[in-house]
Short mmCIF file of C-alpha atoms and ligand atoms in Angstrom, two decimals:
data_model
loop_
_atom_site.label_atom_id
_atom_site.label_comp_id
_atom_site.label_asym_id
_atom_site.label_seq_id
_atom_site.Cartn_x
_atom_site.Cartn_y
_atom_site.Cartn_z
CA VAL A 1 -284.34 3.82 62.78
CA GLU A 2 -280.92 2.46 63.57
CA ASP A 3 -278.58 1.19 60.94
CA ALA A 4 -278.38 -2.57 60.90
CA VAL A 5 -274.63 -2.52 60.82
CA ASN A 6 -272.03 -0.05 61.91
CA LEU A 7 -269.90 0.55 58.84
CA GLN A 8 -267.44 2.93 60.47
CA ALA A 9 -263.85 1.79 60.32
CA PRO A 10 -262.10 1.10 63.59
CA GLU A 11 -258.97 3.12 64.33
CA ASP A 12 -256.62 0.44 63.12
CA ASP A 13 -258.26 0.29 59.71
CA ALA A 14 -259.09 -3.37 60.26
CA TYR A 15 -262.53 -3.12 58.74
CA GLU A 16 -265.00 -5.50 60.23
CA VAL A 17 -268.61 -5.60 61.29
CA THR A 18 -268.36 -4.21 64.81
CA ARG A 19 -272.03 -4.32 65.74
CA VAL A 20 -274.98 -6.19 64.34
CA ALA A 21 -278.35 -4.78 65.33
CA PRO A 22 -281.49 -6.74 64.49
CA PHE A 23 -282.92 -5.64 61.17
CA LEU A 24 -286.68 -5.94 60.99
CA SER A 25 -287.61 -6.58 57.39
CA HIS A 26 -290.86 -5.03 56.22
CA MET A 27 -291.48 -6.47 52.82
CA PRO A 28 -294.88 -6.52 51.12
CA THR A 29 -295.63 -9.75 49.26
CA LEU A 30 -295.35 -9.52 45.48
CA THR A 31 -295.99 -11.93 42.63
CA PRO A 32 -292.85 -12.87 40.69
CA GLU A 33 -294.03 -10.68 37.79
CA ALA A 34 -294.63 -7.75 40.14
CA GLU A 35 -291.13 -8.18 41.59
CA VAL A 36 -289.64 -7.74 38.10
CA ALA A 37 -291.87 -4.73 37.38
CA VAL A 38 -290.86 -3.13 40.69
CA LEU A 39 -287.18 -3.82 39.97
CA ALA A 40 -287.54 -2.15 36.55
CA ARG A 41 -289.30 0.92 37.97
CA ALA A 42 -286.92 1.24 40.91
CA LEU A 43 -283.84 1.00 38.67
CA HIS A 44 -285.33 3.55 36.29
CA ARG A 45 -285.31 6.03 39.19
CA GLU A 46 -281.63 5.22 39.73
CA GLY A 47 -280.64 6.08 36.18
CA PHE A 48 -281.27 2.83 34.32
CA ALA A 49 -283.51 4.82 32.07
CA ASP A 50 -282.52 4.82 28.41
CA HIS A 51 -286.06 4.70 27.07
CA ASN A 52 -286.92 1.10 26.14
CA ASN A 53 -283.28 0.14 25.55
CA GLY A 54 -282.83 -2.19 28.47
CA HIS A 55 -283.76 -5.66 29.57
CA ILE A 56 -284.00 -7.58 32.81
CA THR A 57 -284.15 -11.36 33.10
CA VAL A 58 -284.91 -13.27 36.29
CA LEU A 59 -284.54 -17.05 36.54
CA GLN A 60 -287.59 -18.78 38.04
CA GLU A 61 -287.73 -21.99 40.07
CA ASP A 62 -289.15 -23.97 37.12
CA GLY A 63 -286.19 -23.01 34.91
CA SER A 64 -288.10 -20.43 32.87
CA PHE A 65 -287.26 -16.72 32.89
CA LEU A 66 -289.27 -13.58 33.47
CA VAL A 67 -288.21 -10.77 31.18
CA THR A 68 -289.15 -7.13 30.66
CA PRO A 69 -291.03 -6.43 27.41
CA PHE A 70 -289.35 -4.65 24.49
CA GLU A 71 -292.21 -2.18 24.17
CA PHE A 72 -291.91 -0.24 27.44
CA PRO A 73 -289.45 1.98 29.27
CA TRP A 74 -288.92 0.63 32.77
CA ASP A 75 -290.85 3.36 34.57
CA GLU A 76 -294.16 2.29 33.07
CA VAL A 77 -293.84 -1.48 32.98
CA CYS A 78 -296.63 -3.30 34.88
CA PRO A 79 -296.73 -6.85 36.28
CA GLY A 80 -299.12 -7.80 33.46
CA ASP A 81 -296.55 -6.69 30.88
CA ILE A 82 -293.80 -9.02 32.09
CA MET A 83 -293.03 -11.82 29.64
CA ARG A 84 -292.01 -15.41 30.37
CA MET A 85 -289.51 -17.18 28.12
CA ASP A 86 -287.60 -20.45 27.94
CA SER A 87 -283.82 -20.77 27.92
CA GLU A 88 -283.75 -20.25 24.13
CA GLY A 89 -285.67 -16.99 24.30
CA LYS A 90 -288.96 -18.47 23.07
CA THR A 91 -292.04 -16.77 24.51
CA LEU A 92 -293.95 -18.96 26.95
CA ALA A 93 -296.38 -16.32 28.18
CA GLY A 94 -297.10 -12.63 27.75
CA ARG A 95 -298.62 -10.33 25.14
CA TRP A 96 -295.62 -8.25 24.13
CA THR A 97 -292.25 -8.82 22.45
CA ILE A 98 -288.94 -10.18 23.74
CA THR A 99 -286.16 -8.19 22.09
CA ASP A 100 -283.59 -9.94 19.89
CA ALA A 101 -280.98 -8.26 22.08
CA ILE A 102 -281.84 -10.77 24.82
CA GLU A 103 -279.11 -13.06 23.45
CA LEU A 104 -276.53 -11.73 25.92
CA HIS A 105 -278.85 -12.68 28.79
CA LEU A 106 -279.59 -16.12 27.33
CA GLU A 107 -275.89 -16.81 27.02
CA VAL A 108 -275.07 -15.72 30.56
CA HIS A 109 -277.91 -17.81 32.01
CA ARG A 110 -276.69 -20.82 29.98
CA GLU A 111 -273.09 -20.48 31.15
CA ARG A 112 -273.46 -19.13 34.69
CA ARG A 113 -275.60 -21.22 37.02
CA ASP A 114 -274.91 -18.70 39.80
CA VAL A 115 -276.71 -15.93 37.91
CA VAL A 116 -280.38 -15.50 38.81
CA VAL A 117 -280.81 -11.88 37.70
CA ALA A 118 -279.26 -10.10 34.71
CA VAL A 119 -279.73 -6.39 34.05
CA HIS A 120 -278.72 -4.48 30.93
CA ASN A 121 -279.29 -0.79 30.34
CA HIS A 122 -277.36 2.37 29.46
CA PRO A 123 -277.28 4.27 32.76
CA HIS A 124 -275.84 7.69 31.99
CA TYR A 125 -272.78 7.94 34.26
CA THR A 126 -271.78 4.29 33.96
CA THR A 127 -272.02 4.67 30.20
CA VAL A 128 -269.70 7.71 30.33
CA TRP A 129 -266.97 5.59 31.99
CA ALA A 130 -267.73 2.67 29.69
CA ALA A 131 -267.27 5.01 26.73
CA ALA A 132 -263.93 6.12 28.15
CA GLY A 133 -262.92 2.49 28.66
CA ARG A 134 -262.10 3.11 32.34
CA VAL A 135 -263.43 1.78 35.63
CA PRO A 136 -264.28 4.78 37.85
CA GLU A 137 -262.41 5.04 41.15
CA PRO A 138 -264.48 4.85 44.37
CA PHE A 139 -264.63 8.11 46.32
CA ASP A 140 -267.07 7.20 49.08
CA GLN A 141 -268.45 4.30 51.08
CA LEU A 142 -271.21 3.20 48.70
CA SER A 143 -268.89 3.43 45.70
CA ALA A 144 -266.33 1.23 47.45
CA MET A 145 -268.97 -1.43 48.05
CA VAL A 146 -268.57 -2.32 44.38
CA ASP A 147 -265.77 -4.87 44.44
CA ASP A 148 -262.99 -3.64 42.11
CA ASP A 149 -262.23 -7.23 41.16
CA ASP A 150 -265.84 -7.77 40.12
CA VAL A 151 -265.77 -5.22 37.27
CA LEU A 152 -264.72 -5.81 33.68
CA ILE A 153 -264.30 -3.34 30.85
CA TYR A 154 -265.53 -5.18 27.79
CA SER A 155 -264.10 -3.40 24.79
CA ASP A 156 -264.94 -5.81 22.01
CA TYR A 157 -268.56 -4.79 21.77
CA ALA A 158 -269.25 -4.55 18.07
CA GLY A 159 -272.63 -3.76 16.63
CA PRO A 160 -275.88 -5.39 17.66
CA VAL A 161 -276.13 -7.25 20.95
CA SER A 162 -278.40 -9.71 19.14
CA SER A 163 -275.28 -11.45 17.80
CA LYS A 164 -274.77 -14.88 19.37
CA VAL A 165 -271.03 -14.73 18.71
CA ALA A 166 -270.73 -11.37 20.45
CA ALA A 167 -272.80 -12.64 23.40
CA LYS A 168 -270.57 -15.72 23.82
CA SER A 169 -267.42 -13.65 23.68
CA ASN A 170 -268.80 -11.14 26.18
CA VAL A 171 -269.89 -13.78 28.70
CA LYS A 172 -266.59 -15.64 28.35
CA ALA A 173 -264.64 -12.44 29.00
CA MET A 174 -266.63 -11.82 32.20
CA GLY A 175 -265.53 -15.10 33.76
CA SER A 176 -267.09 -15.06 37.23
CA LYS A 177 -267.41 -11.26 37.43
CA HIS A 178 -270.78 -9.60 37.99
CA ILE A 179 -270.34 -6.22 36.29
CA ALA A 180 -269.31 -5.45 32.73
CA LEU A 181 -268.88 -1.93 31.43
CA LEU A 182 -269.63 -2.46 27.76
CA GLN A 183 -267.45 0.03 25.95
CA ASN A 184 -269.39 2.51 23.78
CA HIS A 185 -272.57 0.90 25.01
CA GLY A 186 -273.66 0.55 28.64
CA ALA A 187 -273.77 -1.75 31.65
CA PHE A 188 -274.40 -5.46 32.21
CA VAL A 189 -274.95 -6.35 35.86
CA LEU A 190 -275.49 -9.84 37.29
CA GLY A 191 -276.59 -11.17 40.64
CA THR A 192 -277.80 -14.13 42.64
CA SER A 193 -280.94 -12.36 43.84
CA ILE A 194 -283.08 -9.35 43.03
CA SER A 195 -282.05 -7.47 46.18
CA GLU A 196 -278.35 -8.04 45.51
CA THR A 197 -278.60 -7.03 41.86
CA TYR A 198 -280.66 -3.94 42.70
CA PHE A 199 -277.99 -2.82 45.18
CA ARG A 200 -275.13 -3.58 42.78
CA CYS A 201 -276.76 -1.52 40.02
CA ILE A 202 -277.32 1.44 42.35
CA ALA A 203 -273.78 1.32 43.73
CA LEU A 204 -272.30 1.13 40.22
CA GLU A 205 -274.19 4.15 38.89
CA TRP A 206 -273.58 6.08 42.13
CA ARG A 207 -269.85 5.36 41.92
CA SER A 208 -269.77 6.41 38.28
CA ARG A 209 -271.58 9.68 38.98
CA LEU A 210 -269.51 10.56 42.03
CA ALA A 211 -266.24 9.85 40.24
CA TRP A 212 -267.36 12.06 37.36
CA GLU A 213 -268.27 14.88 39.75
CA VAL A 214 -264.98 14.59 41.65
CA ALA A 215 -263.10 14.64 38.33
CA ALA A 216 -265.07 17.75 37.33
CA LEU A 217 -263.84 19.47 40.52
CA GLY A 218 -260.27 18.70 39.60
CA GLY A 219 -259.87 15.31 41.26
CA GLY A 220 -259.68 13.91 44.77
CA SER A 221 -258.39 11.01 46.85
CA ALA A 222 -260.01 7.70 46.13
CA VAL A 223 -260.97 5.31 48.94
CA LYS A 224 -257.84 3.48 50.14
CA PRO A 225 -257.38 -0.06 48.77
CA GLU A 226 -257.62 -1.74 52.20
CA ALA A 227 -260.85 0.12 52.94
CA ARG A 228 -262.28 -0.96 49.58
CA VAL A 229 -261.60 -4.59 50.42
CA GLY A 230 -263.19 -4.12 53.83
CA LEU A 231 -266.35 -2.49 52.51
CA SER A 232 -266.91 -4.92 49.66
CA THR A 233 -266.33 -7.79 52.13
CA ILE A 234 -268.95 -6.40 54.51
CA VAL A 235 -271.50 -6.19 51.70
CA ARG A 236 -270.74 -9.76 50.69
CA GLN A 237 -271.21 -10.91 54.29
CA LEU A 238 -274.55 -9.10 54.37
CA GLY A 239 -275.79 -11.08 51.35
CA GLY A 240 -274.78 -8.60 48.68
CA SER A 241 -276.75 -5.57 49.82
CA ILE A 242 -277.18 -3.20 52.72
CA PRO A 243 -280.27 -4.55 54.54
CA GLY A 244 -283.51 -2.79 53.72
CA TRP A 245 -282.69 -1.14 50.40
CA TRP A 246 -284.75 -3.47 48.25
CA GLU A 247 -287.55 -3.57 50.82
CA ALA A 248 -287.68 0.25 50.75
CA ALA A 249 -287.78 0.24 46.96
CA VAL A 250 -290.74 -2.16 47.01
CA ARG A 251 -292.64 -0.04 49.54
CA ARG A 252 -291.84 3.15 47.61
CA GLU A 253 -293.08 1.78 44.30
CA ILE A 254 -296.27 0.36 45.84
CA ARG A 255 -296.94 3.70 47.53
CA ARG A 256 -296.73 5.34 44.13
CA ASP A 257 -298.78 2.67 42.33
CA SER A 258 -300.84 0.37 44.51
CA SER A 259 -301.69 -1.83 41.50
CA LEU A 260 -298.20 -3.38 41.84
CA ALA A 261 -299.26 -5.21 45.00
CA PRO A 262 -301.70 -8.11 44.68
ZN1 ZN B 301 -277.79 -1.89 25.18
#
């Protein structure tokens, strides 16, 4: 299978999409609840896996939100476990619990009309850099697809994320950024679609792991600034993700558990 886009840099370093091959999407149909369950399971495989200490919210067309239940780690959540809530966090449907820690999500959805998907978890390598209060440098192509200007270190995290005051302050500090490294805590990743947010989460944790491994070897040369701009621009032009990544995740999860598909 050919890549949809040639991401190699031309000789003059003027990064641009030099070839666009047709990308044939192969995407099984999912219910909205199954989409959230697949996102949770797929992100769990990518390191968003701190037991049941994470939450995903996805804005629906009717203004309500689908949200992962408090009771389950993301690798075992099923479509029937996904909760529906209103913009105040009140349960509209579902048999489980919506965590009090959802306040950060409620605040971001109130303040940011561009945000459709919000993901919070404590992915290991991202949390290492968050603990250190540093944004990891990009050392490869995927890492550089995270826009440096899109990442915030949020160092004022204090105590429970259920605090409305803390949530307001956090969302305000983010401005229009899509990634916050919550110091001594974890990651908060936002997006305009599930596929974009899935890709952003993967790229963030990948970048964090690679930077850690390069540091462990004694250091290396980070991707040059102009190349970073080029790569993050390409991803933006492609709709926020390399084509096919989310589709592959959906197929992979359904292959493992056919009950995810209707
Ligand atoms: Zn947390």
